[in-house]
Coordinates of C-alpha atoms in Angstrom, one line a residue:
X813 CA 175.9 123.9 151.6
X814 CA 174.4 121.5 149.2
X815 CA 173.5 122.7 145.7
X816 CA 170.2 122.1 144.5
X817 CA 169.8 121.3 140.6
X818 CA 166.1 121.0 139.6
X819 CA 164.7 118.7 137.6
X820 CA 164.1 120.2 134.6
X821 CA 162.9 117.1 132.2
X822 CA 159.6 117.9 130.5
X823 CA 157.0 115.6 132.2
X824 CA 155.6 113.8 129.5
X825 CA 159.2 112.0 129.2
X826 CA 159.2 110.9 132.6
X827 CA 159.4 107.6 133.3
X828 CA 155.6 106.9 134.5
X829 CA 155.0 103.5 136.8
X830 CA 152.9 101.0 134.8
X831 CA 150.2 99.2 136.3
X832 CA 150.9 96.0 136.9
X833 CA 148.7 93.2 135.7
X834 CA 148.7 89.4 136.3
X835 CA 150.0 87.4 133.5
X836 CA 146.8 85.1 133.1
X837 CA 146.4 82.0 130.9
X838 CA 144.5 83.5 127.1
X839 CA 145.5 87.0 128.2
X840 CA 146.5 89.0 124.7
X841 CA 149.4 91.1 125.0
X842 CA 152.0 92.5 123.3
X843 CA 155.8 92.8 123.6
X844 CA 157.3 96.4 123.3
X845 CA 160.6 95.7 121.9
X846 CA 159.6 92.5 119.1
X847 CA 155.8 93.6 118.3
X848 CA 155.1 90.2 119.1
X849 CA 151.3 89.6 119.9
X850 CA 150.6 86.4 121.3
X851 CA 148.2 85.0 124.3
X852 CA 149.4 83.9 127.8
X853 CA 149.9 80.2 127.7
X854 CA 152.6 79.6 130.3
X855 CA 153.6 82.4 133.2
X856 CA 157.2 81.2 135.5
X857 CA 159.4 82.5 137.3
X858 CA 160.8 85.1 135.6
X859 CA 159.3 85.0 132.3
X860 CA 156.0 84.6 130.3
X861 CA 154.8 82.3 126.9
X862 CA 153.1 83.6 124.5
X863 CA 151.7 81.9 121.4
X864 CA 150.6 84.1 118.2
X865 CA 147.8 83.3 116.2
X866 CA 150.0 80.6 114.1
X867 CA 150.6 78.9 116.6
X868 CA 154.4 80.1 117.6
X869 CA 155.7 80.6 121.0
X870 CA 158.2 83.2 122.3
X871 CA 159.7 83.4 125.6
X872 CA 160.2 87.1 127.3
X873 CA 161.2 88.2 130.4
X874 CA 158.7 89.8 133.2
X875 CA 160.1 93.1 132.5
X876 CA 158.9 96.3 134.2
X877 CA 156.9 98.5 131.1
X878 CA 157.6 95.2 129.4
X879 CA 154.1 94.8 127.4
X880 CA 151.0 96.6 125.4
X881 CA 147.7 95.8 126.6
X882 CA 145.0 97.0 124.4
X883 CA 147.6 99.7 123.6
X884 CA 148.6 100.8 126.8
X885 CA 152.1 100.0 128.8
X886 CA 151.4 97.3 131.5
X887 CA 154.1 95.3 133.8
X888 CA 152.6 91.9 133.7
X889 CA 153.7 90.0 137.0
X890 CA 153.2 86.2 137.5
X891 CA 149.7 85.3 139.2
X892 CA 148.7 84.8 142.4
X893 CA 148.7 81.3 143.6
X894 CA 145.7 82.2 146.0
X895 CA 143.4 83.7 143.4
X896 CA 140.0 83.2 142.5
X897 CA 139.8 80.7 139.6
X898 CA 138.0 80.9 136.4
X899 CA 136.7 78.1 135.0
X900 CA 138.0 76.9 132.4
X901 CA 136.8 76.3 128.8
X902 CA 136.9 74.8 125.9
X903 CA 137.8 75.7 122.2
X904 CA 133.6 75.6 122.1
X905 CA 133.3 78.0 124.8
X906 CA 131.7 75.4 127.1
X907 CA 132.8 75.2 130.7
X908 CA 135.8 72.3 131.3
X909 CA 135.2 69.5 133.4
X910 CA 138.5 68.5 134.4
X911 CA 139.3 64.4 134.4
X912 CA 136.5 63.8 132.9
X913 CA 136.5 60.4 130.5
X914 CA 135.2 60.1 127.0
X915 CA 131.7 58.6 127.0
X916 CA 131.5 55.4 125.0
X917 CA 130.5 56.3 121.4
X918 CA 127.0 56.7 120.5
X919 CA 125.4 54.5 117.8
X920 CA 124.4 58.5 116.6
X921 CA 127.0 59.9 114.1
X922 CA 127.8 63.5 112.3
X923 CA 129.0 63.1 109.1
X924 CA 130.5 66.4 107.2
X925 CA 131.6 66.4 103.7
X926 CA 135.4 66.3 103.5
X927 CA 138.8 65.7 106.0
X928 CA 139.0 69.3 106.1
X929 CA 135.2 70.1 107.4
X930 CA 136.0 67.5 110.1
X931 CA 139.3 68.7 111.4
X932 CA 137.8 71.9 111.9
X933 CA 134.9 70.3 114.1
X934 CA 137.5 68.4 116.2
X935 CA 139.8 71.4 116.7
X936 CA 136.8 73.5 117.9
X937 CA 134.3 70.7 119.2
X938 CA 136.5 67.8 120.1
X939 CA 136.4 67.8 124.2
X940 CA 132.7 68.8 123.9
X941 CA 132.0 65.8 121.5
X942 CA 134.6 63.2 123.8
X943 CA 132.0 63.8 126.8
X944 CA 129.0 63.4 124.9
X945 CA 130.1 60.2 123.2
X946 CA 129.9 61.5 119.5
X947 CA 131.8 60.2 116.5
X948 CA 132.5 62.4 113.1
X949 CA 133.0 61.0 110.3
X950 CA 134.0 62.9 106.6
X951 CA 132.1 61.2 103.6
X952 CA 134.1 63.3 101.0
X953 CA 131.2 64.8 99.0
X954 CA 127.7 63.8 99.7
X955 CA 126.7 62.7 96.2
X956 CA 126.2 59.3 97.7
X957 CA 124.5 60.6 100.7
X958 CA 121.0 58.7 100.0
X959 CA 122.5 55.0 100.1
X960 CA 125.0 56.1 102.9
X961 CA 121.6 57.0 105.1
X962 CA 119.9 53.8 104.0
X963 CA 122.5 52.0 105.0
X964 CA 123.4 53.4 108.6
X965 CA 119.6 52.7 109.2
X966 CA 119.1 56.0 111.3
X967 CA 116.4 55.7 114.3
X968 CA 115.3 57.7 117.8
X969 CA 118.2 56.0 119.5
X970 CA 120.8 56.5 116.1
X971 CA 120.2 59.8 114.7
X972 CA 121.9 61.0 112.1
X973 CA 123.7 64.8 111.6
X974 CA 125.1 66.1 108.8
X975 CA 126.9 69.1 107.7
X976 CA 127.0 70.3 104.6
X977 CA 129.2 73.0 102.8
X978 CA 127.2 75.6 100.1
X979 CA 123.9 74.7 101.4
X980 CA 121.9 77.1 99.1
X981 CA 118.4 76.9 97.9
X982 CA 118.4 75.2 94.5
X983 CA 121.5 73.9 94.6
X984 CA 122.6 69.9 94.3
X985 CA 123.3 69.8 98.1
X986 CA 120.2 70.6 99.0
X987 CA 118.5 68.8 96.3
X988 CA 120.5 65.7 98.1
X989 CA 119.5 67.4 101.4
X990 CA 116.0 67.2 101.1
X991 CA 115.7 63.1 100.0
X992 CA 117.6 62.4 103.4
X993 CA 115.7 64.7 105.6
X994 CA 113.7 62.5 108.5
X995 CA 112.6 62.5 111.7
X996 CA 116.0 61.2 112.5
X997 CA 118.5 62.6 110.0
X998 CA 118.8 66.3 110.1
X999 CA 120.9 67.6 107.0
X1000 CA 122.4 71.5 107.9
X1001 CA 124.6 73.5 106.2
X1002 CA 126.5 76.8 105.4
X1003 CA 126.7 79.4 102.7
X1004 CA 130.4 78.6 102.2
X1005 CA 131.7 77.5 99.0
X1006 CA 134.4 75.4 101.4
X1007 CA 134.6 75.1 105.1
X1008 CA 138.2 77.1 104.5
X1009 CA 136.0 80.0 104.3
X1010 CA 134.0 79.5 107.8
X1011 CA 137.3 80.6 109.4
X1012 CA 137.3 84.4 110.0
X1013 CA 139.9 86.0 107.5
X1014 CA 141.4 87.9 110.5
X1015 CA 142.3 84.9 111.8
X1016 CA 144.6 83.7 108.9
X1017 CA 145.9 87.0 108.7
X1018 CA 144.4 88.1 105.5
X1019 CA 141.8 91.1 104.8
X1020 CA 139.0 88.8 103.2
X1021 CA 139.0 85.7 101.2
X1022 CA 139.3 86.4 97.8
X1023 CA 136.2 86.3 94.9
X1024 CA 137.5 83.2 92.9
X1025 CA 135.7 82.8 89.1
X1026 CA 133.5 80.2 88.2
X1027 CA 134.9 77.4 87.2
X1028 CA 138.2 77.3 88.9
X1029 CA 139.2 75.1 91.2
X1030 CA 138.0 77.2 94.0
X1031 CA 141.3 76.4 96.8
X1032 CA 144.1 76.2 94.2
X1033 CA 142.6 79.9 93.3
X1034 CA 142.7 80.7 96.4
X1035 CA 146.1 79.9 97.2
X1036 CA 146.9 81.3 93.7
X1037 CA 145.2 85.0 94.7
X1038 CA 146.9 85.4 98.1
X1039 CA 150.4 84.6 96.6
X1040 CA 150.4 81.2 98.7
X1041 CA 152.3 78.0 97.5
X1042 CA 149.6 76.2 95.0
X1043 CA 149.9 73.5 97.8
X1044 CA 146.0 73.1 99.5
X1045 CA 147.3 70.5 101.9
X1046 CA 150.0 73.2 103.2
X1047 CA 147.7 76.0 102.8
X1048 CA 144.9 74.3 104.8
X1049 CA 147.3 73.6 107.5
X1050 CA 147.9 77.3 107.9
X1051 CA 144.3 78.3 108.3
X1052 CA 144.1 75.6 110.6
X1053 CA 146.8 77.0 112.9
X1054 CA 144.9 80.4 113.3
X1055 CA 141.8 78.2 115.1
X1056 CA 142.2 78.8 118.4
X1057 CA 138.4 78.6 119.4
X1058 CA 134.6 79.4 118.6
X1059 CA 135.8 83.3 118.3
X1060 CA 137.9 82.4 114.8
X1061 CA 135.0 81.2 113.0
X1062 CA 132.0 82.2 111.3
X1063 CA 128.4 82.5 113.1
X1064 CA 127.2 80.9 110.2
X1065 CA 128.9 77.3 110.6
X1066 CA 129.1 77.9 114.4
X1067 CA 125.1 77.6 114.8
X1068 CA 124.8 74.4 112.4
X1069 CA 127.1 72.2 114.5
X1070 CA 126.0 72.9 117.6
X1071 CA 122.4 72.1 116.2
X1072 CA 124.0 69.1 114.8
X1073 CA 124.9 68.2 118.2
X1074 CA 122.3 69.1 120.1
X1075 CA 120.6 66.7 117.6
X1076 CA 122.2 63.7 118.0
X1077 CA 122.7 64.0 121.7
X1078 CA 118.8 64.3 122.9

């Protein structure tokens, strides 16, 4: 006769099955064993991608229990060739439109102040403004703005955008702002002392972006008060890697270029 030996292990250490969830493109997980957090970007056989917010991949395999999702254990399996499809988006949040060309450039332009400003536009904007035929263009610093505007010559068919950063009331910018302002320029701007701050600090990894005194320069203090290399090229570059989309910046410079756009595209 055949013994029986119960099973006498406590039920909260039982192995429990984990739901098993597709391993779709932008879906934030992460890995049990590494900690690494990261979004789908590539699912085969076998294994998944995911990139962090800097911009680094990591291969794992498809393990069962393998992944944290939104703190719980999950089995991510590769997804079904048959499902439905989402449309996809881009960095703007707009929908896609797959094969689609770039529209011969308008003779209506967005200038913003600096290379910085108008990396940031193209790594958010950049499909949306392909498709609509717009140009940007960095004018670093708008103290020449005025002959700049008399010289593009802006009309109903050419309009004129631009994006400014520390658009306050009473300051120089909008001192400038207000001699350029038509019917066919529109000057916007944000509260920002630099576009570096339009990006949401929990996107660079940081808890806020530091107070910097007047009359410092306001990056190379920056660098200086997170305990970054005093390099702003370098330290640009990493903010720049945590923009992924619309979601890692500020509503405040989100809202001013797509009125820009909307304003040169009528």
């Amino acid at each position: 006769m055949r013994s029986y030996s119960p099973d006498l292990t406590p039920p909260w250490k039982k192995s429990q099955p984990a739901p098993e969830v597709p391993a779709e493109p932008d879906l934030v997980v992460e890995e049990v064993g590494t900690g690494f957090c990261g979004a789908v970007i590539r699912c085969e056989a076998g294994t998944v991608t995911l990139e962090d917010r800097f911009g680094k991949h990591r291969v794992f395999p498809l393990e069962p229990r393998g992944f944290l999702l939104e703190g719980k254990v999950v089995t991510l399996v590769r997804p079904s060739a048959a499902g439905p499809a989402r449309p996809a988006r881009t960095a703007s949040g707009s929908i896609a439109v797959p094969g689609a060309r770039a529209r011969v450039a308008r003779a209506g332009r967005i200038y913003v102040e600096g290379r910085h400003d108008a990396e940031l536009v193209e790594r958010v904007w950049g499909d949306d403004l392909r498709i609509e035929g717009v140009v940007v263009e960095y004018l670093e610093g708008i103290d020449d703005l005025p002959s700049i505007v008399a010289d593009f010559a802006p009309g109903p068919d050419a309009r004129l955008g631009v994006l400014v950063d520390h658009l306050v009331p009473g300051s120089k910018e909008s001192r400038i702002a207000d001699r350029v302002t038509g019917a066919d320029v529109l000057v916007v701007g944000h509260p920002y002392i630099d576009v570096w701050e339009a990006v949401k600090p929990s996107s660079v990894g940081i808890p806020a972006w530091p107070s910097i005194p007047h009359g410092q320069d306001w990056k190379t203090g920056v660098c200086r008060a997170l305990g970054w290399r005093e390099n702003t090229g370098a330290a640009w570059q990493r903010i720049l890697s945590g923009v992924r989309s619309y979601k890692d910046l500020e509503p405040e410079l989100l809202g001013r270029v797509e009125e820009l756009i909307d304003f040169v595209t009528p």
